[in-house]
Short mmCIF file of C-alpha atoms in Angstrom, two decimals:
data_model
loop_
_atom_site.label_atom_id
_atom_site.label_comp_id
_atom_site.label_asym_id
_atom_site.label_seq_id
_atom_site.Cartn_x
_atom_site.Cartn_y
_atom_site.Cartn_z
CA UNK A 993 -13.93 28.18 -45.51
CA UNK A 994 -16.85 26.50 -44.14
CA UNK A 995 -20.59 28.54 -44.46
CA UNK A 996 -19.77 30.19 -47.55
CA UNK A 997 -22.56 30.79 -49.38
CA UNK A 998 -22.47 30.27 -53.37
CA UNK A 999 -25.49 30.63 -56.10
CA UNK A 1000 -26.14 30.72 -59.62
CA UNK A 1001 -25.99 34.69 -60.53
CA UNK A 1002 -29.13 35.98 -61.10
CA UNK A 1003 -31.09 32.81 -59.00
CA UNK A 1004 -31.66 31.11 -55.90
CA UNK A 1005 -30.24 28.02 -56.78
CA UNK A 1006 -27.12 27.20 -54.52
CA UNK A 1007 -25.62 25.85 -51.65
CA UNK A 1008 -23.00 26.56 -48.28
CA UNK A 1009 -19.69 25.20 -48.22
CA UNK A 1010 -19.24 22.46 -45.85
CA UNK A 1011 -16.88 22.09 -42.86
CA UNK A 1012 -14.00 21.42 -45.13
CA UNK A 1013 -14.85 23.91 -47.62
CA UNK A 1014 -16.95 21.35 -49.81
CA UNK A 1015 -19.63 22.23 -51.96
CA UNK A 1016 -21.64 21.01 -55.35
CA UNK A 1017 -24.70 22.85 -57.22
CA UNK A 1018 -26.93 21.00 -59.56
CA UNK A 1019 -26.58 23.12 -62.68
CA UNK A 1020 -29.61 22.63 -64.88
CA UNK A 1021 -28.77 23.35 -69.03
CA UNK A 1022 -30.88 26.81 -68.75
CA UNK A 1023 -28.23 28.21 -66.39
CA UNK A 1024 -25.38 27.74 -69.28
CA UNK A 1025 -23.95 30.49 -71.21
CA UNK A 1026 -21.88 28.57 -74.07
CA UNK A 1027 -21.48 26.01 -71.31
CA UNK A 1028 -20.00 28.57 -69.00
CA UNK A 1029 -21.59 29.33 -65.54
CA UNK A 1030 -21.70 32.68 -63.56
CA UNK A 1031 -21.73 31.99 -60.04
CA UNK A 1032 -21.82 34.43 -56.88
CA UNK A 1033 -19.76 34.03 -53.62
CA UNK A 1034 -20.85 35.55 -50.75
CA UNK A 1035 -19.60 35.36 -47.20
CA UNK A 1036 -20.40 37.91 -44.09
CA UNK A 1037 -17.75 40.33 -43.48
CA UNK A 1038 -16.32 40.17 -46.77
CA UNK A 1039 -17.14 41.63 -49.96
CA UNK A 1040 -19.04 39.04 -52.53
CA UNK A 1041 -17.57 37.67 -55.43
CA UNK A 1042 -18.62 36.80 -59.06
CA UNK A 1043 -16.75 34.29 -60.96
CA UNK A 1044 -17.38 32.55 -64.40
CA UNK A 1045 -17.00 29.12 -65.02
CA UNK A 1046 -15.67 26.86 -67.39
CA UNK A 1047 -16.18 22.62 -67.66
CA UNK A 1048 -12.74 21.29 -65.45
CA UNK A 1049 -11.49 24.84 -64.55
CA UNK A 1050 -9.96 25.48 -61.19
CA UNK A 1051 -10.43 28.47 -60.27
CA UNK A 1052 -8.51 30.98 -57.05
CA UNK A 1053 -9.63 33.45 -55.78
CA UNK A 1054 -9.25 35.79 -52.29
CA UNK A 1055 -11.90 37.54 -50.35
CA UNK A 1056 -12.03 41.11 -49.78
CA UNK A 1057 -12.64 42.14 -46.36
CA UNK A 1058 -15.97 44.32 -46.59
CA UNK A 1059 -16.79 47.99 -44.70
CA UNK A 1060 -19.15 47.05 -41.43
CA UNK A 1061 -22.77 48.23 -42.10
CA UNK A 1062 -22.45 50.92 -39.95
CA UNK A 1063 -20.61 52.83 -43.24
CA UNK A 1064 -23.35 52.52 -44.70
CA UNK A 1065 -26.42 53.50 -42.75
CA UNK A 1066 -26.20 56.07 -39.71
CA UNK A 1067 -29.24 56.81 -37.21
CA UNK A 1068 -31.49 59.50 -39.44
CA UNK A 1069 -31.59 63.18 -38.15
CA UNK A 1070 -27.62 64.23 -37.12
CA UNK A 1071 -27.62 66.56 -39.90
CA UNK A 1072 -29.78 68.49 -38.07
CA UNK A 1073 -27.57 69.27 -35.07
CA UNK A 1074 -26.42 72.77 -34.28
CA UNK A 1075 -22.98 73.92 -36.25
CA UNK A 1076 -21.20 74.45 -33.24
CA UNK A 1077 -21.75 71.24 -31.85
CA UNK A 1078 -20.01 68.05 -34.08
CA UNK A 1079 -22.56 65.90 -35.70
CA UNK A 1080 -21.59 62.07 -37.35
CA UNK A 1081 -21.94 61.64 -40.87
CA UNK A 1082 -23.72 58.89 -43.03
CA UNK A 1083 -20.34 57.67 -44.92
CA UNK A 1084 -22.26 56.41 -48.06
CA UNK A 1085 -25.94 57.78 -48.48
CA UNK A 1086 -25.83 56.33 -51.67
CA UNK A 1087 -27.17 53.00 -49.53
CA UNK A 1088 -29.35 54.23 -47.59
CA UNK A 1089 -33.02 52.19 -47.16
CA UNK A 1090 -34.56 53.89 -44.41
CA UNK A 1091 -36.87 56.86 -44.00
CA UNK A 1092 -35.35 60.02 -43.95
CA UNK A 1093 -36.89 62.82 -42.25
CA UNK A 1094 -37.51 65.97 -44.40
CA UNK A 1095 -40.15 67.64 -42.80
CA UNK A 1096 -38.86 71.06 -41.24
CA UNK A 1097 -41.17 70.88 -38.27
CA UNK A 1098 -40.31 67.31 -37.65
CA UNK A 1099 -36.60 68.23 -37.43
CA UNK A 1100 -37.53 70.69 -35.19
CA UNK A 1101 -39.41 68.24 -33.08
CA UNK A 1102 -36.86 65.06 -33.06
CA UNK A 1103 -33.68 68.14 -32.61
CA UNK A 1104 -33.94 67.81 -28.89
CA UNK A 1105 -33.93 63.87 -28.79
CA UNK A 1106 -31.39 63.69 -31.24
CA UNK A 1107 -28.96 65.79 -29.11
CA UNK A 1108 -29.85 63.98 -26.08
CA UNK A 1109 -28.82 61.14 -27.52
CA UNK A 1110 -25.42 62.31 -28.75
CA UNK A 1111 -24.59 63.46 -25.58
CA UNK A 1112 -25.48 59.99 -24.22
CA UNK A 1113 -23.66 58.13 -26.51
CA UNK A 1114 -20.82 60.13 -26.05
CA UNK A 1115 -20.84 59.72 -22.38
CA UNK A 1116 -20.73 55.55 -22.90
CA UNK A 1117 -16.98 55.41 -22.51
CA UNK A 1118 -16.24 51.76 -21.36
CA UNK A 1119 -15.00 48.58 -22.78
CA UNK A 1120 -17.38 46.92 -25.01
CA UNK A 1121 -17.06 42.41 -23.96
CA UNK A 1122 -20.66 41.31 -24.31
CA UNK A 1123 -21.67 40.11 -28.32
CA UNK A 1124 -24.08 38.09 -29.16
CA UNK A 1125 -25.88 36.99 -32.35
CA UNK A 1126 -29.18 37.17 -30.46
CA UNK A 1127 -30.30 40.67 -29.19
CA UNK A 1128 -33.62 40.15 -27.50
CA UNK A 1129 -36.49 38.08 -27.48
CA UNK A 1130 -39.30 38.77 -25.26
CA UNK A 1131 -42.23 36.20 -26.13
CA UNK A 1132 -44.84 37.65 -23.35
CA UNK A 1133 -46.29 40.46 -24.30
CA UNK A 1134 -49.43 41.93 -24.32
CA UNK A 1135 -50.87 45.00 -25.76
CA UNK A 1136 -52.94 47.97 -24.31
CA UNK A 1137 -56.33 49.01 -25.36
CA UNK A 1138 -54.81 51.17 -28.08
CA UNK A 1139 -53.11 47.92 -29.41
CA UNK A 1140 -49.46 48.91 -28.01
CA UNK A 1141 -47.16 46.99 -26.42
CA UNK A 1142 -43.88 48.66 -25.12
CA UNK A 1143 -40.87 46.99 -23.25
CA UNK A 1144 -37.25 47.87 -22.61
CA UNK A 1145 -34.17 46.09 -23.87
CA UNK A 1146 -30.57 46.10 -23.48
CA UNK A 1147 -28.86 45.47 -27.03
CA UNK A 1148 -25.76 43.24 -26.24
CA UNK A 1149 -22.38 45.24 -27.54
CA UNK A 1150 -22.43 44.58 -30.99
CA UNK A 1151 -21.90 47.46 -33.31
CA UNK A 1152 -24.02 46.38 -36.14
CA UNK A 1153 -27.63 46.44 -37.44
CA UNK A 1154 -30.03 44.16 -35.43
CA UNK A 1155 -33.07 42.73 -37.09
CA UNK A 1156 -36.46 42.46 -35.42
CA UNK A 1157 -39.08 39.96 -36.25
CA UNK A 1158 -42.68 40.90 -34.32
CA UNK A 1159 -45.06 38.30 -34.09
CA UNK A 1160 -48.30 38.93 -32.89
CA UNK A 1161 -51.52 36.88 -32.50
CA UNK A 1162 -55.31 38.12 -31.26
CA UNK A 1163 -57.94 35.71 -28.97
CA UNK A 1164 -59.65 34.79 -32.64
CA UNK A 1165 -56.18 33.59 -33.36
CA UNK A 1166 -55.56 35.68 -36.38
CA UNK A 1167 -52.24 36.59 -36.66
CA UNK A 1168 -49.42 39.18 -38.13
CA UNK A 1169 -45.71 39.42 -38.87
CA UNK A 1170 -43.41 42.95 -38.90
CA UNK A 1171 -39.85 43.31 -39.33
CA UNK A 1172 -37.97 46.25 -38.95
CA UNK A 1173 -34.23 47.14 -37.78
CA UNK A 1174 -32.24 49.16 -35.80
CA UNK A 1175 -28.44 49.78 -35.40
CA UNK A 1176 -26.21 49.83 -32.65
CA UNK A 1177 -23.16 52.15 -32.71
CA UNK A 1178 -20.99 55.08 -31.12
CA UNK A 1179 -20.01 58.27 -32.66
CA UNK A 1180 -16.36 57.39 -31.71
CA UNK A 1181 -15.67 53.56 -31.73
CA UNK A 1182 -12.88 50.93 -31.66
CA UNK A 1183 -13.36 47.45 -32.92
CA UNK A 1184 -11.88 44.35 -33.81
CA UNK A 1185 -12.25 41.85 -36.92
CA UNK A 1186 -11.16 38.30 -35.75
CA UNK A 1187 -11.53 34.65 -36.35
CA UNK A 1188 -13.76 32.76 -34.25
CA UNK A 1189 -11.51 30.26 -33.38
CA UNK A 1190 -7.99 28.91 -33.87
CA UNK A 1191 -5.90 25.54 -34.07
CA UNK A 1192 -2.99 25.47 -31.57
CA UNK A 1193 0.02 26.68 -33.83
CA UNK A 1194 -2.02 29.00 -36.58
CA UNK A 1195 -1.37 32.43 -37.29
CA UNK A 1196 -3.90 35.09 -37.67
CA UNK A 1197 -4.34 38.54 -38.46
CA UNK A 1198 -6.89 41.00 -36.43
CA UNK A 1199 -8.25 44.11 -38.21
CA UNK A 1200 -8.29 46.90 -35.77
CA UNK A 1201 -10.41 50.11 -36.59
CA UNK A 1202 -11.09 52.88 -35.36
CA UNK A 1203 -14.13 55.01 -36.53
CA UNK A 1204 -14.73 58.61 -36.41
CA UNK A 1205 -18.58 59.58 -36.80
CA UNK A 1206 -18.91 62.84 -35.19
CA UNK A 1207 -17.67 65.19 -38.37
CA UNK A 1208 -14.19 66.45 -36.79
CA UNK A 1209 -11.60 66.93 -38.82
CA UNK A 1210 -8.58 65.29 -37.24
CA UNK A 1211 -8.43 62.99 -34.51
CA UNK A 1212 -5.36 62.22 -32.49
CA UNK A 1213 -5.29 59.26 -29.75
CA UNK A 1214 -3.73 56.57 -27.96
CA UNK A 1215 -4.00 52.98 -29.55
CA UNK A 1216 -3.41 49.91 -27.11
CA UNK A 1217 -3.70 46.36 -28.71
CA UNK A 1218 -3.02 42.90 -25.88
CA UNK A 1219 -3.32 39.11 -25.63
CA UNK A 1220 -3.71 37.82 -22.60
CA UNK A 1221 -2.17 40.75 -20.79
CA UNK A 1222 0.56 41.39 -23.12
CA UNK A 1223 0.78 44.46 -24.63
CA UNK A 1224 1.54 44.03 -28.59
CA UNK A 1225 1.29 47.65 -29.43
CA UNK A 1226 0.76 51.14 -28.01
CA UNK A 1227 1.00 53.94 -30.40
CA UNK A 1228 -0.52 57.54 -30.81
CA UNK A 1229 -2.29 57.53 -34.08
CA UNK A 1230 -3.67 60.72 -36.12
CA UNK A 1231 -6.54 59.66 -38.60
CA UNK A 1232 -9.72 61.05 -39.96
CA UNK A 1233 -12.78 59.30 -40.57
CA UNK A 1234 -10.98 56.25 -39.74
CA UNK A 1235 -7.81 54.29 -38.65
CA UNK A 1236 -7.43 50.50 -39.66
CA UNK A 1237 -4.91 48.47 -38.72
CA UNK A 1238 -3.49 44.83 -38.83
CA UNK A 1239 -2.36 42.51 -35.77
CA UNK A 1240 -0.89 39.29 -35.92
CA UNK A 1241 -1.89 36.52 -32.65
CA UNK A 1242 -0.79 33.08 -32.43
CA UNK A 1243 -2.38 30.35 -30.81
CA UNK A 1244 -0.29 28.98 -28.31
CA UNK A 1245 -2.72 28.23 -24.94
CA UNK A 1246 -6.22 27.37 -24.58
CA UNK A 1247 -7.94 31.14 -25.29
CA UNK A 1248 -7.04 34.02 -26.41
CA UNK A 1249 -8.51 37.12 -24.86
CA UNK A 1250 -7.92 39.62 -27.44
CA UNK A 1251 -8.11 43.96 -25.90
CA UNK A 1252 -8.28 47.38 -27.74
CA UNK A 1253 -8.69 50.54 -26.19
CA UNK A 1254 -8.31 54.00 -28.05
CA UNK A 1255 -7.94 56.62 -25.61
CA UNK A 1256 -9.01 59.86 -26.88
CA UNK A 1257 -7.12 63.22 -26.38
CA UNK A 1258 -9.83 64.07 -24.18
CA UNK A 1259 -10.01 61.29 -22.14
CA UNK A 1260 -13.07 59.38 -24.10
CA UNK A 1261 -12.29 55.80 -24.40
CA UNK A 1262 -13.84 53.20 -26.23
CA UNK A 1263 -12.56 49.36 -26.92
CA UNK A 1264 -13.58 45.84 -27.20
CA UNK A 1265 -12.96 42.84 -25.44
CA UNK A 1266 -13.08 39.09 -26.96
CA UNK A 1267 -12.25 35.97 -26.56
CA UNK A 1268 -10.77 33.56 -29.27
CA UNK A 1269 -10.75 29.27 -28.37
CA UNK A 1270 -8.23 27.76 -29.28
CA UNK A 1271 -8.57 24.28 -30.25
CA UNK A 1272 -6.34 21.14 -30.57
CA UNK A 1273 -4.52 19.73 -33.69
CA UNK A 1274 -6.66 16.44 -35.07
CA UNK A 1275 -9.84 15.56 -34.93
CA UNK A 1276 -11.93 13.91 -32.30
CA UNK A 1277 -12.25 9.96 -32.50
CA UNK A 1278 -13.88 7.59 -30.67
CA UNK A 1279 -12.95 3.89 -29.59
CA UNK A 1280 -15.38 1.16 -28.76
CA UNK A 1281 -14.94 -2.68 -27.65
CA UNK A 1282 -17.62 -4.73 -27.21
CA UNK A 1283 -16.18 -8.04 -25.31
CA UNK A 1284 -18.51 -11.45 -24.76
CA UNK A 1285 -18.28 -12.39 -20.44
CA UNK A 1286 -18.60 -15.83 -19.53
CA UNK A 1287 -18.84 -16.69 -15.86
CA UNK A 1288 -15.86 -16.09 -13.79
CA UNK A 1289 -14.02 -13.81 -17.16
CA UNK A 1290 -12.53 -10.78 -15.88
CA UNK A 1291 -11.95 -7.79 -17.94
CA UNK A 1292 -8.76 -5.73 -17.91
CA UNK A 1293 -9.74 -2.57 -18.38
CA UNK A 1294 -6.91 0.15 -19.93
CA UNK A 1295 -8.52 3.97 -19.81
CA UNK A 1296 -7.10 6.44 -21.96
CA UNK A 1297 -4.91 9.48 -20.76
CA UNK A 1298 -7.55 11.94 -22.21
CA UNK A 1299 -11.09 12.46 -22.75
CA UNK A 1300 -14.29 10.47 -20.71
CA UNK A 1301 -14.04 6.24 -20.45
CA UNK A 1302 -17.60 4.92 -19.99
CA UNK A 1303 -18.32 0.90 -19.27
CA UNK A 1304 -21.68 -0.51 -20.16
CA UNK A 1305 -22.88 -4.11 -18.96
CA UNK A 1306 -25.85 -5.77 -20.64
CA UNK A 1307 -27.52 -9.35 -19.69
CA UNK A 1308 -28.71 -9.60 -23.74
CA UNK A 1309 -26.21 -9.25 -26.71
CA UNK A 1310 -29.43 -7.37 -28.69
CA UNK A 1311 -29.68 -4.55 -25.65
CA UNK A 1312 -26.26 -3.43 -27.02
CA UNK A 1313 -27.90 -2.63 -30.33
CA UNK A 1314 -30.92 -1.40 -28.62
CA UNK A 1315 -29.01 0.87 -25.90
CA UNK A 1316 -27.31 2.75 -30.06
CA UNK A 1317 -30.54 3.59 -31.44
CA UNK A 1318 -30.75 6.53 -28.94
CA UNK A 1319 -27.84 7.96 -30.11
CA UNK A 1320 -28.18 6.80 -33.69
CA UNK A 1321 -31.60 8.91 -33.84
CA UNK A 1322 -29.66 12.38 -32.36
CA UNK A 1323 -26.11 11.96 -34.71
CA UNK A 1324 -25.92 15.47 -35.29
CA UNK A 1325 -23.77 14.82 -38.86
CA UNK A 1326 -25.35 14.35 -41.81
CA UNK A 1327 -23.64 13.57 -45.26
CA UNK A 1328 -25.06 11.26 -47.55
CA UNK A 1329 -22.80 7.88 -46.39
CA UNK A 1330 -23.70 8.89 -42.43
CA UNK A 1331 -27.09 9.31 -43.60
CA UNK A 1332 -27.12 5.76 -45.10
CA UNK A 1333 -24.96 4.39 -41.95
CA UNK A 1334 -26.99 5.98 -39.58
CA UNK A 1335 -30.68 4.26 -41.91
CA UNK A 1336 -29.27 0.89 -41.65
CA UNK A 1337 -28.86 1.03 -37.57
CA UNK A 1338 -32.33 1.89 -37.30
CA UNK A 1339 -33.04 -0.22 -39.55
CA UNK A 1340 -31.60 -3.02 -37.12
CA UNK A 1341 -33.17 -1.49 -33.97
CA UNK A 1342 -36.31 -2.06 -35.30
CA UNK A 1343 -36.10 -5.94 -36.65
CA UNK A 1344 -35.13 -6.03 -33.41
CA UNK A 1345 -38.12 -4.57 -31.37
CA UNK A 1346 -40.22 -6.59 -33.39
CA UNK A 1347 -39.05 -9.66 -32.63
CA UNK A 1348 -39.23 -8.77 -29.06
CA UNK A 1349 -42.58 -7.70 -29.69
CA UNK A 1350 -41.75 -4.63 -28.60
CA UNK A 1351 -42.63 -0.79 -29.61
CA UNK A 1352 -40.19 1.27 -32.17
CA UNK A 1353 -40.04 4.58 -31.61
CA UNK A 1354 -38.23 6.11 -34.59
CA UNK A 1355 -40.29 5.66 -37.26
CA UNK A 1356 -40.26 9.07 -38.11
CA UNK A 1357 -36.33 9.67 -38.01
CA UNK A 1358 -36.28 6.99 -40.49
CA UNK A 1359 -38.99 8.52 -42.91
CA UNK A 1360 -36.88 11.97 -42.58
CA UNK A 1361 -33.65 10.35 -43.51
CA UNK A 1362 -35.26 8.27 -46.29
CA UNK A 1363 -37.09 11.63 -47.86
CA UNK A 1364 -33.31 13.34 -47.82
CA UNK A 1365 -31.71 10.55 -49.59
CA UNK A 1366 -34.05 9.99 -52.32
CA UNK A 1367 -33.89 14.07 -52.62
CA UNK A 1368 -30.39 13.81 -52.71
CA UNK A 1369 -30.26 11.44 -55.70
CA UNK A 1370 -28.60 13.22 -58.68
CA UNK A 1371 -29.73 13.10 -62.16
CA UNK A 1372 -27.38 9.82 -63.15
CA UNK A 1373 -29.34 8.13 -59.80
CA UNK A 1374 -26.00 8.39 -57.75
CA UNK A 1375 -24.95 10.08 -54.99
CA UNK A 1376 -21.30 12.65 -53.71
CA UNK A 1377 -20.84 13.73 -50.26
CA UNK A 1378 -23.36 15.83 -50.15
CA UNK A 1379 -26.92 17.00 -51.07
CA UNK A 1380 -27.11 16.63 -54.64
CA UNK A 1381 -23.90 16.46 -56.65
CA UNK A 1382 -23.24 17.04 -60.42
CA UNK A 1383 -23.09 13.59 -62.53
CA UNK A 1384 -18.97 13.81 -62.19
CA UNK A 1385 -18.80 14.27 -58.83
CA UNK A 1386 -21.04 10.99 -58.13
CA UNK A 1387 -19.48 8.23 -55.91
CA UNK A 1388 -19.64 4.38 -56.68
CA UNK A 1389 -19.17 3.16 -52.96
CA UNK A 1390 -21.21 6.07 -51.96
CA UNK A 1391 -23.90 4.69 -54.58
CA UNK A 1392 -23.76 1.41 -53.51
CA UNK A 1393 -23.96 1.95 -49.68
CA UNK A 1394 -27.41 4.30 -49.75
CA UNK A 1395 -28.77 1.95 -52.12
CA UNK A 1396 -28.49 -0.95 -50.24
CA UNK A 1397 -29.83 0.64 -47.04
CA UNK A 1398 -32.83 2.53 -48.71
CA UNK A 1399 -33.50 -1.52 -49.92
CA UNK A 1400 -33.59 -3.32 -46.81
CA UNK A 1401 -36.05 0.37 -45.68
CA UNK A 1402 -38.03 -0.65 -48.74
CA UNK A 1403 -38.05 -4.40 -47.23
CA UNK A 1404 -39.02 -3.55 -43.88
CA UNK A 1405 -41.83 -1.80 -45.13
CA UNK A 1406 -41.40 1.97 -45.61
CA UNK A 1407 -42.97 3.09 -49.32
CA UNK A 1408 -40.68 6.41 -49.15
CA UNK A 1409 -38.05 4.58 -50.11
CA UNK A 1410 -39.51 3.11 -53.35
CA UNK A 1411 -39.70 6.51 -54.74
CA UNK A 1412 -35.53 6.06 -55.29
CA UNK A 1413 -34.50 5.04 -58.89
CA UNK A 1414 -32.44 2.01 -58.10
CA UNK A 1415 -30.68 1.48 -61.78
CA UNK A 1416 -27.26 3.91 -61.70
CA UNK A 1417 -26.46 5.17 -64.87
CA UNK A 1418 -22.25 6.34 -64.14
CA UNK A 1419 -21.10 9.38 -66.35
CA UNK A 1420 -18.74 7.39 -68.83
CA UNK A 1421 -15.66 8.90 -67.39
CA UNK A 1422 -16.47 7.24 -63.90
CA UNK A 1423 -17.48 4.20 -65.96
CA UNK A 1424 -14.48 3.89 -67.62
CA UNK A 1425 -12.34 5.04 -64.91
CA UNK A 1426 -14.17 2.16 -62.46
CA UNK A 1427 -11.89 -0.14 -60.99
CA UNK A 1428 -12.60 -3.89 -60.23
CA UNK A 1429 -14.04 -3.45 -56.77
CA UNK A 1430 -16.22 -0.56 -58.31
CA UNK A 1431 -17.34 -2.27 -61.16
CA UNK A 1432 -18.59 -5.32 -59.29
CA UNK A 1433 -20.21 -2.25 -56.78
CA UNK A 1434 -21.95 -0.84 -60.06
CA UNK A 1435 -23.31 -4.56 -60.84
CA UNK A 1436 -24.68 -4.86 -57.47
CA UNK A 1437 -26.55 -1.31 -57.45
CA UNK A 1438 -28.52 -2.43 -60.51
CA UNK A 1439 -29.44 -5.57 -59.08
CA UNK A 1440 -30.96 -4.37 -56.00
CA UNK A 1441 -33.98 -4.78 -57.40
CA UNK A 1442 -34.12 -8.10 -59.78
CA UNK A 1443 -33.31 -6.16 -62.68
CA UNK A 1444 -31.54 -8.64 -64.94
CA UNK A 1445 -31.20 -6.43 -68.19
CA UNK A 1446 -28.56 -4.15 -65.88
CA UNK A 1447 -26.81 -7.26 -64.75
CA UNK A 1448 -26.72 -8.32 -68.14
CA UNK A 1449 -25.10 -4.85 -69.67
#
């Protein structure tokens, strides 16, 4: 699972899973427990896990879907509500980090807004289809003489808690910061847990719910689940507090538009509807020929059935590098070897504007990825996939490659990149464990530099 956050219990040392699920901590000796770690897993929508472990252990384990936030924190005040009108219910008070009113006369006060509001929510019965991880942002205003500002806002259909960042800044240009949050919900809702996308031929599994807040005893309904206009299910369902149920969807065309609707005995209805992309099998590639025209040469040209063909002429053989370091400076992927790969271009670009006597413009891309590397260096002066690895999980190719473009940086000038300990010192399992090619790659890193004792070991 990519974005899956995991840390050292008890710390803030960790790291996120890459795209395949990838990830490495640098585990410093104070962090051992008889050479055992404790480590946390956390991902959102699912409960977090704690695992210990041991030097070469593999380790499985499965999330735990988690209860939505709104379980855990209700709007303040609904206790307050007449008895013979229904009021929702905080399902675990236990968690509750707010301020609760306590005040008689302030219950008496906020009684009539609180049952305005009830009444208005209850009223809301339509199809929920617009989410968004960004509620608001309103970046112009200004306040009154009293120091308020007030503006209106229409929360997208999320049922969740929002956070709000104010920032605010005076003509001396003194400045503050506030947070605060708020949550968005209905006292009788429908929702759906589903994956964001899907690969043409998975399987997945939607949690449907169904949440009672308004303190009846019983609820009875109608429960309507479709893709793409198909009706999967349509059942009455009796529940309290809450129904949850499971749906299987396959991916079989481009998007899946996902639709639940309960139907209340009493005509209320309440729903969502989403949208799932499906995308194809594979990965994306790219294929490039660069062919040298003489006078009268043609050029056959054979496009491919799918995806964009794009021809580019150029007078100069150096314009082709030059035309790359645009999109060498905004390559959106960054591992350690595309770092390096992407270094070494720029690198190029720039021998090359100076010879033309011409201006470089991406000095500073280069200082960036130079400052990551060296930060990326691990504790044996090698480098893994990504960030900083353990000493086992170090790379001899990988090694090799970042060394010898942080070099030719420290030839062309930028001091960053003398900061880098160019003498590898491979764990002695990766030593050992070295192959020819490797070994003559582990030679070569601790030469970079003239360093003859290395060559000589």
């Amino acid at each position: 699972m990519p974005g899956v956050s995991i840390t050292i219990k008890g710390t803030l040392v960790g790291g996120i899973t890459n795209l395949d699920g990838i990830f490495s901590i640098p585990v410093e000796e104070k962090y051992l427990t008889d050479k055992n770690i404790s480590i946390r897993i956390a991902y959102i929508g699912y409960e977090p896990l704690e695992l210990v472990l041991t030097p070469g252990s593999i380790r499985h384990t499965i999330f735990k879907v988690s209860a939505p936030m709104l379980e855990e924190v209700i709007i303040v005040g609904y206790g307050n509500a007449p008895k013979n009108e229904p009021a929702p219910k905080s399902v675990n008070k236990e968690t509750y980090s707010g301020e609760i009113i306590t005040k008689k006369e302030d219950q008496l006060i906020d009684r009539e807004a609180e049952r305005a509001l009830y009444q208005q929510l209850m009223s809301l019965d339509r199809l929920r289809t617009n989410f968004s991880d960004v509620g608001f942002w309103v970046p112009n205003l200004y306040t009154d003489k009293k120091g308020k500002a007030t503006f209106k806002v229409m929360f997208p259909d999320n049922l969740t808690r929002w956070d709000a960042v104010v920032y605010a800044m005076n003509p001396q240009l003194q400045t503050g910061t506030h947070r605060t949050s708020i949550h968005s919900y209905k006292p009788l809702m429908a929702e759906m847990i589903q994956p964001a996308f899907m690969i043409e031929g998975d399987t997945a599994y939607i949690e449907t719910y169904v949440r009672d807040y308004t303190g009846e005893n019983s609820r009875s309904g109608n429960l309507r689940f479709e893709t793409n206009g198909t009706v999967l299910s349509d059942e009455t369902i009796n529940f309290r507090t809450t129904y949850q149920g499971t749906r299987a969807i396959y991916a079989i065309q481009d998007t899946l538009h996902t639709r639940l609707v309960y139907t209340d005995e009493d005509g209320y209805r309440d729903g969502e509807e989403k949208r799932i992309p499906i995308l194809k099998q594979g990965v994306q590639a790219t294929f490039e020929t660069i062919r040298l025209l003489m006078e009268g040469d043609t050029l056959p040209l054979q496009l491919p059935e799918e995806g964009i063909a794009t021809l580019r002429l150029f007078t100069q053989t150096l314009n082709i590098h030059k035309n790359l370091a645009g999109y060498l400076s905004g390559y959106e992927y960054a591992c350690n070897e595309q770092l390096a790969s992407k270094l070494t271009g720029l690198l190029v670009h720039k021998e090359i504007a100076d010879l033309q006597g011409e201006p470089f413009l991406y000095d500073k891309n280069i200082d960036e990825i130079i400052n990551r590397l060296v930060n990326n260096q691990n504790s044996v002066n090698m480098w893994g996939w990504w960030n900083r690895v353990m000493p086992e999980y170090s790379l001899v190719w990988m090694t090799h490659h970042i060394l010898n473009a942080l070099r030719i940086a420290q030839q062309s000038g930028y001091t960053s990149a003398g900061k880098v300990r160019f003498t590898t010192q491979p764990p002695a399992r990766i030593a050992s464990q070295a192959s020819l090619q490797d070994s003559i790659l582990l030679l070569q890193s601790g030469t970079l530099v003239n360093q003859p004792d290395s060559l000589q070991k």
